[in-house]
mmCIF file of C-alpha atoms in Angstrom:
data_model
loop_
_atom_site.group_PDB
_atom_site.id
_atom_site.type_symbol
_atom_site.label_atom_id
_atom_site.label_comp_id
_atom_site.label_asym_id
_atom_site.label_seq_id
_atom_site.Cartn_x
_atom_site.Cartn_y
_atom_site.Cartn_z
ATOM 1 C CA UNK A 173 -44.311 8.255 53.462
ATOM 2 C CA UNK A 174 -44.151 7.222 57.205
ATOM 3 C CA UNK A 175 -46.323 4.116 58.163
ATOM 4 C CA UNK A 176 -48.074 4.519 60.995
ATOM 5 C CA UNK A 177 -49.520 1.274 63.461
ATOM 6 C CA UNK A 178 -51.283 0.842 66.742
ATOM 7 C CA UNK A 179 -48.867 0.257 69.382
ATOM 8 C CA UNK A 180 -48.262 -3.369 71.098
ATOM 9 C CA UNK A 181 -49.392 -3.614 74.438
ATOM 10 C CA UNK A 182 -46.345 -4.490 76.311
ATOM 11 C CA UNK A 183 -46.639 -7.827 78.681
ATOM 12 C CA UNK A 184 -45.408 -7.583 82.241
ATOM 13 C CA UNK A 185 -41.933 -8.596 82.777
ATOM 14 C CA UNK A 186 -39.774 -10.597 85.469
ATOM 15 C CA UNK A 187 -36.269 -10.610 85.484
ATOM 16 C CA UNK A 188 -34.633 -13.310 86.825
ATOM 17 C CA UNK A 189 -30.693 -14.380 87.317
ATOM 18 C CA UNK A 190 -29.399 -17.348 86.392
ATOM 19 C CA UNK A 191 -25.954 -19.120 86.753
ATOM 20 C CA UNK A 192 -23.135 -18.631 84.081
ATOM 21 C CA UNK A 193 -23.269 -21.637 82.661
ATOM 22 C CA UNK A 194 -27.086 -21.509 81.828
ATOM 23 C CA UNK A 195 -26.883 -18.214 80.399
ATOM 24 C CA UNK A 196 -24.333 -19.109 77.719
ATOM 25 C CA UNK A 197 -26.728 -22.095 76.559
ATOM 26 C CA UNK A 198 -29.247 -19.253 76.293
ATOM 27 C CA UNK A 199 -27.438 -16.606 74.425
ATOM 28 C CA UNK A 200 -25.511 -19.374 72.290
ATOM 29 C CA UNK A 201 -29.185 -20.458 70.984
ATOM 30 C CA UNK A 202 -30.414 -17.040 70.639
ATOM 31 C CA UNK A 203 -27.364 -15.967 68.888
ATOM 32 C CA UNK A 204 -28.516 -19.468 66.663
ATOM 33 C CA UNK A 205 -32.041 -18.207 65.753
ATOM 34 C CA UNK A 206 -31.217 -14.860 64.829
ATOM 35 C CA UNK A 207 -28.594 -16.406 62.248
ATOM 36 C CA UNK A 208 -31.526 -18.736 61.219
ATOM 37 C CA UNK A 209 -33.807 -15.761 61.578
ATOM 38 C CA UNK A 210 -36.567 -17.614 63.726
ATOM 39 C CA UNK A 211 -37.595 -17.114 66.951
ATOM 40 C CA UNK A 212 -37.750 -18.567 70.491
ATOM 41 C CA UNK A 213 -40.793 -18.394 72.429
ATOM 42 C CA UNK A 214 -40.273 -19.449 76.386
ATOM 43 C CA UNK A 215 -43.167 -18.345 77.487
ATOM 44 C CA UNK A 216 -45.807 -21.317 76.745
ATOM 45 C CA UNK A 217 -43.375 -23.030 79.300
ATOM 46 C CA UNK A 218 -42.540 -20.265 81.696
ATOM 47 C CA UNK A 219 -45.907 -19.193 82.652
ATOM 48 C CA UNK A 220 -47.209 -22.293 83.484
ATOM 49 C CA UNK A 221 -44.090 -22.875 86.128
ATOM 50 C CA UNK A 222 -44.239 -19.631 87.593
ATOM 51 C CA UNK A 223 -47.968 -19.805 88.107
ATOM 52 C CA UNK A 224 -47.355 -22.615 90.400
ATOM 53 C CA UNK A 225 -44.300 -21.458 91.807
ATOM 54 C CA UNK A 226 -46.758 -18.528 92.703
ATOM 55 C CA UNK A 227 -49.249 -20.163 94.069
ATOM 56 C CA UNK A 228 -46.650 -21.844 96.547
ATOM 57 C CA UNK A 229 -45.092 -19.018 97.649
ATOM 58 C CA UNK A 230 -48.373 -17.380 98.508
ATOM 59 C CA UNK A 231 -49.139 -20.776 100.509
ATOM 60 C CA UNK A 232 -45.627 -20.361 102.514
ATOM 61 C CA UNK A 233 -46.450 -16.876 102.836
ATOM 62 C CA UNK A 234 -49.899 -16.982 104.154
ATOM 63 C CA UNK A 235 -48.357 -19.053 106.902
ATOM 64 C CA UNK A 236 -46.230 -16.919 107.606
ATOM 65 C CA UNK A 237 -48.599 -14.169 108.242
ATOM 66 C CA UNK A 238 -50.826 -16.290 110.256
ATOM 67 C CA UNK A 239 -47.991 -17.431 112.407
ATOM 68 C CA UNK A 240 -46.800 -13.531 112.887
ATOM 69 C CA UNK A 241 -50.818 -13.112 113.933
ATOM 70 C CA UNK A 242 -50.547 -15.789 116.411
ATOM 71 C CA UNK A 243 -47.517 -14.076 117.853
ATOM 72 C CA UNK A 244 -48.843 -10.800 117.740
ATOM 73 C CA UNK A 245 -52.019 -12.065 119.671
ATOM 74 C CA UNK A 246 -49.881 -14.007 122.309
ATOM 75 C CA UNK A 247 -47.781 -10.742 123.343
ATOM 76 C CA UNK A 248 -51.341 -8.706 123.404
ATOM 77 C CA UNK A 249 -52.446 -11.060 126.267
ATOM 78 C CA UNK A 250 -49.312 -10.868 127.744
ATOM 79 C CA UNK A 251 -49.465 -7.444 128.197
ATOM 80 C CA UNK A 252 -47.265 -6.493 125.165
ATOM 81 C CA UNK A 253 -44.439 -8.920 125.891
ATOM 82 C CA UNK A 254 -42.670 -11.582 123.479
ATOM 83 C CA UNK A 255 -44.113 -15.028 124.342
ATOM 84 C CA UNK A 256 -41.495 -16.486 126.993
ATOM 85 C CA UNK A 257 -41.398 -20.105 124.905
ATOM 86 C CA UNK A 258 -39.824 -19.281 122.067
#
C-alpha cells in the first residue's frame, strides 16, 4: 500500500559560485558521507555569515541611495542639471 506524509516545507535557497578548487574539496567530502552514509549540515555556519554579510550590504547600500538622493536634490535646484563638481 502507498504511504502517504505531509510534505516538507522547502527553505529558501541561494546559489552561490565558488572557485574550482573549493568545489572539489566540497564534492570530494560529499562524495565521503554518502559512502559513510551521514550527512553534512552547512547551514548552522552559513546563516550566521550571510546574515552579517547582509546586514553590510544593506549598510553600503543605504548609502548609496542616500548619496543618489543628495544628487538628485542638487540637480532639482539647479534647474535639472548634473551638479558641475563632480
Amino acid at each position: 500500500m502507498a504511504k502517504v506524509t505531509m510534505k516538507q516545507k522547502r527553505r529558501y535557497r541561494v546559489q552561490i559560485s565558488i572557485s574550482k578548487g573549493l568545489w572539489e574539496k566540497y564534492n570530494h567530502n560529499m562524495e565521503l558521507a554518502k559512502e559513510l552514509e551521514a550527512e553534512i549540515d552547512f547551514s548552522k555556519d552559513f546563516e550566521p555569515w550571510f546574515a552579517k554579510q547582509n546586514e553590510q550590504v544593506n549598510l553600503d547600500l543605504q548609502l548609496l541611495l542616500q548619496g543618489r538622493q543628495l544628487e538628485a536634490t542638487a540637480a532639482e535646484q539647479n534647474g535639472g542639471k548634473p551638479d558641475a563638481t563632480h
